[in-house]
Structures are given as structure tokens and as C-alpha cells.
CSV table of C-alpha atoms and ligand atoms in Angstrom, one decimal:
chain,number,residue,atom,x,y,z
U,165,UNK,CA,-25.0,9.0,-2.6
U,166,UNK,CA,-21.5,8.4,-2.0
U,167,UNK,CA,-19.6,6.0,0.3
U,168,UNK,CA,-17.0,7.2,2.5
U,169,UNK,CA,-14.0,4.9,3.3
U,170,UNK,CA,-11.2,6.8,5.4
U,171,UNK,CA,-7.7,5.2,5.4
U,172,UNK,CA,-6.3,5.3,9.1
U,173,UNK,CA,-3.9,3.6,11.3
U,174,UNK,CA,-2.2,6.0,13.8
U,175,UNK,CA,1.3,4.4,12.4
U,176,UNK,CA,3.4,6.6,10.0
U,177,UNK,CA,4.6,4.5,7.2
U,178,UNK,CA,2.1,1.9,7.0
U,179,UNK,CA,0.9,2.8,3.0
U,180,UNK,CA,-2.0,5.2,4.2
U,181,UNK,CA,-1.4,7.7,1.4
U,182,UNK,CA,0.3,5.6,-0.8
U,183,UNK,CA,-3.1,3.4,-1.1
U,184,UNK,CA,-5.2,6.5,-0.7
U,185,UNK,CA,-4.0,8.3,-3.7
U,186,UNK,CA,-3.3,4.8,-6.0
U,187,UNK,CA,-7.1,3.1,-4.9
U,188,UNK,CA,-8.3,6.9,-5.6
U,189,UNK,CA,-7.1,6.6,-8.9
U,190,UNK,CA,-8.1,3.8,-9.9
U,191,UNK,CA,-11.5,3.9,-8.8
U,192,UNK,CA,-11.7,7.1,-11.2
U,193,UNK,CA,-10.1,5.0,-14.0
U,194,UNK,CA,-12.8,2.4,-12.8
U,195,UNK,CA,-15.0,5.1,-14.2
U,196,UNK,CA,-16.3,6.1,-10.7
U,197,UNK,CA,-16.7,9.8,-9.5
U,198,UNK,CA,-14.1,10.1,-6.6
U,199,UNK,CA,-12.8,12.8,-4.4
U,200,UNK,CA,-9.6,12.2,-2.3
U,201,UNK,CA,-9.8,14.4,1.0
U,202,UNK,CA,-6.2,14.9,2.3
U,203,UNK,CA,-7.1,15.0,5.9
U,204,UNK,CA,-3.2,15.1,6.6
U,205,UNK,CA,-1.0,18.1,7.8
U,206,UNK,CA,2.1,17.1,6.0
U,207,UNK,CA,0.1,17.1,2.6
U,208,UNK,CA,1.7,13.6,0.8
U,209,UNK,CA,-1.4,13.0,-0.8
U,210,UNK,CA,-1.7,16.7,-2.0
U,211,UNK,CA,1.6,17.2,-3.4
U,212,UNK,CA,1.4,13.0,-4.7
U,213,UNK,CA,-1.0,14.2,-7.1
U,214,UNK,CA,0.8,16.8,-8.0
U,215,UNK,CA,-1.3,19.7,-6.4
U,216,UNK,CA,1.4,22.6,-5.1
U,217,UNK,CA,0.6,22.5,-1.2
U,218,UNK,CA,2.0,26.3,-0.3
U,219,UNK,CA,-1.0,28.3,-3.1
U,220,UNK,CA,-4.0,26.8,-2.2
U,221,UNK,CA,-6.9,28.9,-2.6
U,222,UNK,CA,-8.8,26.9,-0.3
U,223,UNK,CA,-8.4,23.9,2.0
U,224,UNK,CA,-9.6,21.0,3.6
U,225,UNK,CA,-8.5,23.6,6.5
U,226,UNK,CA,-11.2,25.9,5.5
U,227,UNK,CA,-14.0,22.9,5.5
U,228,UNK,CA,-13.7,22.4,9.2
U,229,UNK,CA,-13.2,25.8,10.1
U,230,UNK,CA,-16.3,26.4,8.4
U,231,UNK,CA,-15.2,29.3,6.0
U,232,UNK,CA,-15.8,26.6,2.7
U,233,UNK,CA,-17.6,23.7,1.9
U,234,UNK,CA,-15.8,20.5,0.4
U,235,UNK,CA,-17.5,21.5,-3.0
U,236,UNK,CA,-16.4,24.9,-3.2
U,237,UNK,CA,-12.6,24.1,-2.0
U,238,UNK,CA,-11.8,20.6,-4.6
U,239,UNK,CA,-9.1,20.9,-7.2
U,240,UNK,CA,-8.9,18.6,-10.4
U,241,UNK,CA,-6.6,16.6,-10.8
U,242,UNK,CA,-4.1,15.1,-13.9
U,243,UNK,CA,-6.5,11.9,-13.1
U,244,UNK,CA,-9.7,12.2,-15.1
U,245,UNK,CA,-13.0,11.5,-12.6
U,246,UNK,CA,-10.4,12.3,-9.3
U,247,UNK,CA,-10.9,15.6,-7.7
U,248,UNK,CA,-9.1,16.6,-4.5
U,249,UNK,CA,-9.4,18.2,-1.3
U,250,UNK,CA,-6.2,19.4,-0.7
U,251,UNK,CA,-4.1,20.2,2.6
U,252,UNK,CA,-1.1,21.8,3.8
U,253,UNK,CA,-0.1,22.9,7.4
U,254,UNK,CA,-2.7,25.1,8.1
U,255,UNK,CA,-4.2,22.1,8.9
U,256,UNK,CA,-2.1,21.8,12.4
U,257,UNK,CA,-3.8,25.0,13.5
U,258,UNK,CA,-7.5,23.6,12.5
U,259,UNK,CA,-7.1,20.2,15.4
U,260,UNK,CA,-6.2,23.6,18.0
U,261,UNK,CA,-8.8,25.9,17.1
U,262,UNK,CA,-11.6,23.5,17.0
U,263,UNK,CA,-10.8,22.6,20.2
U,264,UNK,CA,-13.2,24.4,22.2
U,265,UNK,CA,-15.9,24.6,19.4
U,266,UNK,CA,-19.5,22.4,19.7
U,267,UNK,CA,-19.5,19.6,17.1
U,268,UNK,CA,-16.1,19.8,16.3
U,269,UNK,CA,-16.4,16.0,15.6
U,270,UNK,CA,-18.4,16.7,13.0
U,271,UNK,CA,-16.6,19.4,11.0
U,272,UNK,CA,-16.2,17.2,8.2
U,273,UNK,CA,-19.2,15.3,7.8
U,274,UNK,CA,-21.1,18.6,7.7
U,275,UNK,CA,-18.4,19.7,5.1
U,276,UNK,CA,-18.8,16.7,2.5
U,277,UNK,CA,-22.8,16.4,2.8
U,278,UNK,CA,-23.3,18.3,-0.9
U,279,UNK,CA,-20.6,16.0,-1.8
U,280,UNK,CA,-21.7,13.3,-0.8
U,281,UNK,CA,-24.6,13.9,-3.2
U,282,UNK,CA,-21.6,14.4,-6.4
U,283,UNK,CA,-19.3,11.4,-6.0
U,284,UNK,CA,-19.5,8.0,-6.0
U,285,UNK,CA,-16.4,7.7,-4.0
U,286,UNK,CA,-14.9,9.4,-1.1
U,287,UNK,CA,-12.0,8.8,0.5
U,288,UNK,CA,-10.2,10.3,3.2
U,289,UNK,CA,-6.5,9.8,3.8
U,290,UNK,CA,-6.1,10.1,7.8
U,291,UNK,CA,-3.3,11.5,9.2
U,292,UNK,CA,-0.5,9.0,11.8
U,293,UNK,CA,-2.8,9.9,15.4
U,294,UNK,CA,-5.9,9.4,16.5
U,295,UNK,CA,-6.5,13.2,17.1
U,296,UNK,CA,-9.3,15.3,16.2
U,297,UNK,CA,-8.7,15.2,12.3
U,298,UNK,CA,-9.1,11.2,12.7
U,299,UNK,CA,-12.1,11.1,14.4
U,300,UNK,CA,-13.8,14.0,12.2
U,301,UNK,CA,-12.7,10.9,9.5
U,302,UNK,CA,-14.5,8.3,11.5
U,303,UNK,CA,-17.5,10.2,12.1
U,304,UNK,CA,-18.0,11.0,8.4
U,305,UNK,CA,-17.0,7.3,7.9
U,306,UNK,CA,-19.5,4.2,6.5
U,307,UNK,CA,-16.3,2.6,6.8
U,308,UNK,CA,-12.2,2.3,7.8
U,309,UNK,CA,-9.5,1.0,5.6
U,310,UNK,CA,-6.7,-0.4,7.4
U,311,UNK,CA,-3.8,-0.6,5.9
U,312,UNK,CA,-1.1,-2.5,7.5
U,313,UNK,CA,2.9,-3.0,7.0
U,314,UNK,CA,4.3,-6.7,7.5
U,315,UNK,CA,6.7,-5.9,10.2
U,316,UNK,CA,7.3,-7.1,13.7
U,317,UNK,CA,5.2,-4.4,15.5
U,318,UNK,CA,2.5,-4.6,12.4
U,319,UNK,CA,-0.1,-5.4,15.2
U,320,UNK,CA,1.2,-3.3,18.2
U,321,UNK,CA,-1.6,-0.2,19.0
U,322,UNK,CA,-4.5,-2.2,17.3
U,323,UNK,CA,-6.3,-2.3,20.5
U,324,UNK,CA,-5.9,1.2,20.3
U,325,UNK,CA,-7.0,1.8,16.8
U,326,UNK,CA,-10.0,-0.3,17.5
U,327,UNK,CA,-11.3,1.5,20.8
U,328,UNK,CA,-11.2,4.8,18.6
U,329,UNK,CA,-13.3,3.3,16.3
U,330,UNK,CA,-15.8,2.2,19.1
U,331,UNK,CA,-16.0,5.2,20.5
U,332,UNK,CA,-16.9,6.8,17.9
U,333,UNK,CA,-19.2,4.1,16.8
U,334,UNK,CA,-21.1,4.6,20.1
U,335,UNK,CA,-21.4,7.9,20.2
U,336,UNK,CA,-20.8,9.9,17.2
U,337,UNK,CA,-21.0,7.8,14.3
U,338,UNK,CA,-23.1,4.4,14.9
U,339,UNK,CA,-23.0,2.8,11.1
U,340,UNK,CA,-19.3,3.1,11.4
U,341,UNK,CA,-17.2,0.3,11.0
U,342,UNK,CA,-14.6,-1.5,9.3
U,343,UNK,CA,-14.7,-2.0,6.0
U,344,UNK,CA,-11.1,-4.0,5.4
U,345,UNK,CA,-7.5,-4.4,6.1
U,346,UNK,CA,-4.8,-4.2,3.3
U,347,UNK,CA,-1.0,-5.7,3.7
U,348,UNK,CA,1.5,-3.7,2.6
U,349,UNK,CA,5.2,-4.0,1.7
U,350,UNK,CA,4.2,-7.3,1.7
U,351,UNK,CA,7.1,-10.0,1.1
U,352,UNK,CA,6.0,-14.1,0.9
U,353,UNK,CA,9.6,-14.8,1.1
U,354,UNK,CA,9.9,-13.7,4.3
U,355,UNK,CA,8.6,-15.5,7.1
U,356,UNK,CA,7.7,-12.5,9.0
U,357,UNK,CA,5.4,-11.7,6.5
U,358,UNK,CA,3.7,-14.6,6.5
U,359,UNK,CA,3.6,-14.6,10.8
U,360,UNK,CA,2.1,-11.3,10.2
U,361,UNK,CA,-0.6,-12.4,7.8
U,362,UNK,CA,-1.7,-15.4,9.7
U,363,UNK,CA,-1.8,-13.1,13.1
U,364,UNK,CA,-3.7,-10.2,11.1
U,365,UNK,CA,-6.2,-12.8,9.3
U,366,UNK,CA,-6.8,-14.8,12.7
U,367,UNK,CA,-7.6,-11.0,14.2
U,368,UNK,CA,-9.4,-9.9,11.1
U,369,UNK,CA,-11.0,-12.6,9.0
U,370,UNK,CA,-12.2,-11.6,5.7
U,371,UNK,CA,-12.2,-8.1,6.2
U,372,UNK,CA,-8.3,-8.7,5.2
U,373,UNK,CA,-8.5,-8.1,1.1
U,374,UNK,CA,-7.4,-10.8,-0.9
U,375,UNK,CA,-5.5,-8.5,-2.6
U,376,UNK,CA,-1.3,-7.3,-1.1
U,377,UNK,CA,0.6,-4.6,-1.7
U,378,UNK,CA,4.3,-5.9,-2.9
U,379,UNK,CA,7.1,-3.8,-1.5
U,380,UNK,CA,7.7,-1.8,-4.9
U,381,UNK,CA,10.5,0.8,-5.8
U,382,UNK,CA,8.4,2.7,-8.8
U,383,UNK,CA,5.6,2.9,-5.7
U,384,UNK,CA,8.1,4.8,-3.6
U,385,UNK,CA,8.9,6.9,-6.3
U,386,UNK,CA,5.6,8.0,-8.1
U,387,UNK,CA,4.6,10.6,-5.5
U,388,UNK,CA,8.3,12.7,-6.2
U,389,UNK,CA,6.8,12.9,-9.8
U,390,UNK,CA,3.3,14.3,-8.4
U,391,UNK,CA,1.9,11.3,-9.8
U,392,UNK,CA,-0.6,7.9,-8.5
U,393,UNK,CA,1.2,4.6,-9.8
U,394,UNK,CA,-1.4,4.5,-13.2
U,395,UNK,CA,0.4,7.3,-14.5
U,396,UNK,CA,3.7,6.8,-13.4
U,397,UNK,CA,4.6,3.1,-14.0
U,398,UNK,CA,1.3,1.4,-15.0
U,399,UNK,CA,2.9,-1.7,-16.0
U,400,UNK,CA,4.4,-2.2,-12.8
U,401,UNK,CA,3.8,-4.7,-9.7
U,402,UNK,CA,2.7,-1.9,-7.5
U,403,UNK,CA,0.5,-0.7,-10.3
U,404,UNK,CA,-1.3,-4.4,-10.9
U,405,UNK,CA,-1.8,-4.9,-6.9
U,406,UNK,CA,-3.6,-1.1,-6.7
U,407,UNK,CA,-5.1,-2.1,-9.4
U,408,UNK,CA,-6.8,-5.7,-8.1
U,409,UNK,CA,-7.1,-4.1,-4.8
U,410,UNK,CA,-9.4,-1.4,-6.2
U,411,UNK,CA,-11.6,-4.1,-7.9
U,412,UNK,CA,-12.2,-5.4,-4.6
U,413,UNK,CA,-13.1,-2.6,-3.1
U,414,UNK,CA,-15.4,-1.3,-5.3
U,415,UNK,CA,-17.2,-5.1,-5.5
U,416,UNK,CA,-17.5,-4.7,-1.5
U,417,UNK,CA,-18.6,-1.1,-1.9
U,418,UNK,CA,-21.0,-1.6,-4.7
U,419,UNK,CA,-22.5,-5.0,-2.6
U,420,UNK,CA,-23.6,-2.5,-0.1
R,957,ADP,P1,1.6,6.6,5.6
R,957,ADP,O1,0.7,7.5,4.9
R,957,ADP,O2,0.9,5.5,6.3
R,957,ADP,O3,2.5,7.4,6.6
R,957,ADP,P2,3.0,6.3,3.1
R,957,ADP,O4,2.0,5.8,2.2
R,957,ADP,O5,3.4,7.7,3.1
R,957,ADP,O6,2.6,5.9,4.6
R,957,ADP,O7,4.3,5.3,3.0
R,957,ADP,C1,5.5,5.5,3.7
R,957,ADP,C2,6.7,5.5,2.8
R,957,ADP,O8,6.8,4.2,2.3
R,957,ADP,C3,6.6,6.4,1.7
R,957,ADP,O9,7.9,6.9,1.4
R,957,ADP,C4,6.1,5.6,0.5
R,957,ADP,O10,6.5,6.1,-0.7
R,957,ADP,C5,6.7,4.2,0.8
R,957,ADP,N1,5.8,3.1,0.4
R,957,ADP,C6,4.5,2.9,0.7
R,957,ADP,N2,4.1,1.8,0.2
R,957,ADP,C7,5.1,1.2,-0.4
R,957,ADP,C8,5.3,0.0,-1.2
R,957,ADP,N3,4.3,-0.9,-1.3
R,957,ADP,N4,6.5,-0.3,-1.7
R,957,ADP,C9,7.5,0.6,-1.5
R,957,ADP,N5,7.4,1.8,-0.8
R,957,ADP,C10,6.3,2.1,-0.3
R,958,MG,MG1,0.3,9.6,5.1
């Protein structure tokens, strides 16, 4: 039986995919089965492992329309043990058609359950709202990953994130919850950083992962290559924080 982690924070830029695709990666280099769900319109985790987003023969579009399951629609990947569920922008028409359907919260979850019986890992890389796609996440959620950037307005819409995950817990999904909170583009030198840190570890506690995610260039640059950070620059910082973050993850996951 698998455990399902999705990545959200209705922020763009925070590191969603970025940590999505590298913790993927590394999980599967961990020597876990893992399948990545790209549950985001604009693809970046699709076309960050290298998957060509415009000739998919199937979708994570077709899973919650109901036309495939999760099973019948993965992809490999150049990752060994990492298959994918791909997107592209059909997903934008999906969050409008589903919305006058019955259980269109539950679209995924009723898409993954023969996966969930394959992998040992799945995660879901949430798209920047908390729209129907993210709360199809949440309900096939046993827990959130939040990552977070180190910026001024790092904590600005939390309240927000966290309602969505209550409603959901109280009425869809009730073993939902939060299963940790990464920093990214994470800078000790800066005293913002730190300010951030101590406000999101006073909020948090230790849900917040040991581990940070520098700011790092070859991290930035990977995805052009259609790579995760192990393959592209393995030897860099960005690759060594994935790398420790993904320990901790799995030791969390595994406890369960
Ligand atoms: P989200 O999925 O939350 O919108 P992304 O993971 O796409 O965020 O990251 C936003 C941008 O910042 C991307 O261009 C990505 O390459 C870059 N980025 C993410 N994490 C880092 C990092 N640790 N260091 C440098 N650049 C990063
Ligand atoms: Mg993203």
C-alpha cells in the first residue's frame, strides 16, 4: 500500500515542483517504487523529467475525467523505479467540466486506488490554487508537504492553506493531514531567512524538516535539461539537500 504525500501551497514559486520531481527521484534511487502525478496545468513536472507535454497518449486529465485509470495512463521515466503521470493543459478544461459532476472531489483518489496497490510512493505535485485539482490532492492525501520560500510574505495565505486542509479533513478526507514543511531558497546569511524560520518553526514545530533547500543555480537549471537534480548535477548543494530531505521523509513515511 502506498502513501500519498501531495506538495501544495497555493503560492507560485515556492519549490512545489522543483521538490516534487527531485524528492521523487530520489526516493526511486532510495530504491522505493514511486509515481510522480503532475496534478499541474502548466506541466513543469512533466516536461522536468523530460516527458514531451503536447503527445501524450494519455493524462492525468483522462484519470479524473474518468476515460483512464492512473495505471493505464503512467509513463517511465530516465529515473529508474520513477514512473509518471503526466499533464499538459487539458488539464484546465478537467477543474470546468468536473464542475457539475457527483464526487468530483474524489476523481483522483478513485483514479490511483490500483496504484496505490503498485508503489511505494506517491506524490502529487499540486498546482498554485486551492481549486478543484488541489482538493482532489487533498482528498487522495495521507498527508501535505509544504514547501515554503524564505521571503517576506513566506507566511501570508497560511490561514488559508490550512482551512482547505480542514475542510477537507472534515468532510472528504478525515486521515488527512500534514505531514511536513520544507524551506526553500533558504539563505542563513540573511536575516530574513532566519525571521522566517523562527516564525514558520514557532507555527509549525517539528513538522518543519530538519533538512533546507539552499537557493541553488544547477536547481534552476536541471528542469531546462528534462532532468531531476541526481542526474543533472548530483554533486551539487541542491542535489545533497534533496538528497537529506528525502531520507527524512522516507524515515517519517516508513514510521507510519
Ligand atoms: P512552484 O512549483 O511552487 O511554482 P517551482 O519549483 O517551479 O515552484 O520553482 C519556481 C522557480 O524557482 C523555478 O524556476 C525553479 O527552477 C526555481 N527554483 C526552485 N527552487 C529553487 C532553488 N532551491 N534554488 C534556485 N532556484 C529554485
Ligand atoms: Mg509548480
Amino acid at each position: 500500500m502506498s502513501i500519498v504525500l501531495a506538495f501544495a501551497n497555493q503560492k507560485g514559486g515556492t519549490g512545489k515542483t522543483t521538490t516534487a520531481v527531485n524528492v521523487a527521484a530520489y526516493a526511486a534511487n532510495a530504491n522505493k517504487s514511486v509515481l510522480l502525478v503532475d496534478l499541474d496545468p502548466q506541466g513543469n513536472a512533466t516536461s522536468g523529467l523530460g516527458v514531451g507535454k503536447h503527445a501524450l497518449k494519455a493524462s492525468v486529465y483522462d484519470v479524473l475525467t474518468n476515460t483512464a485509470t492512473a495505471v493505464q495512463a503512467v509513463c517511465r521515466t530516465k529515473v529508474q523505479g520513477l514512473d509518471l503521470l503526466p499533464s499538459n493543459m487539458s488539464l484546465v478544461g478537467a477543474e470546468l467540466e468536473l464542475v457539475n459532476e457527483m464526487a468530483r472531489e474524489n476523481r483522483l483518489k478513485e483514479g490511483l486506488v490500483a496504484a496505490r496497490q503498485t508503489y511505494d510512493y506517491i506524490f502529487v505535485d499540486c498546482p498554485p490554487s486551492l481549486g478543484l485539482l488541489t482538493v482532489n490532492a487533498f482528498a487522495a492525501a495521507d498527508g501535505i508537504i509544504v514547501p515554503m520560500q524564505c521571503e517576506y510574505y513566506a507566511l501570508e495565505g497560511l490561514s488559508q492553506l490550512i482551512n482547505s486542509i480542514n475542510l477537507v479533513k472534515r468532510h472528504i478526507n478525515p486521515s488527512l493531514s500534514i505531514f511536513g514543511v520544507v524551506l526553500t531558497m533558504y539563505d542563513p546569511r540573511l536575516n530574513l531567512t532566519q525571521q522566517v524560520e523562527t516564525e514558520v518553526k514557532s507555527y509549525f514545530g517539528e513538522k518543519v524538516f530538519n533538512s533546507v533547500i539552499p537557493r541553488n543555480i544547477r536547481l534552476s537549471e536541471a528542469p531546462s535539461h528534462g532532468l531531476p537534480i541526481c542526474l543533472y548535477d548530483g554533486r551539487s548543494k541542491g542535489a545533497e539537500s534533496y538528497m537529506a530531505l528525502t531520507r527524512e521523509i522516507i524515515r517519517r513515511g516508513d514510521g507510519r
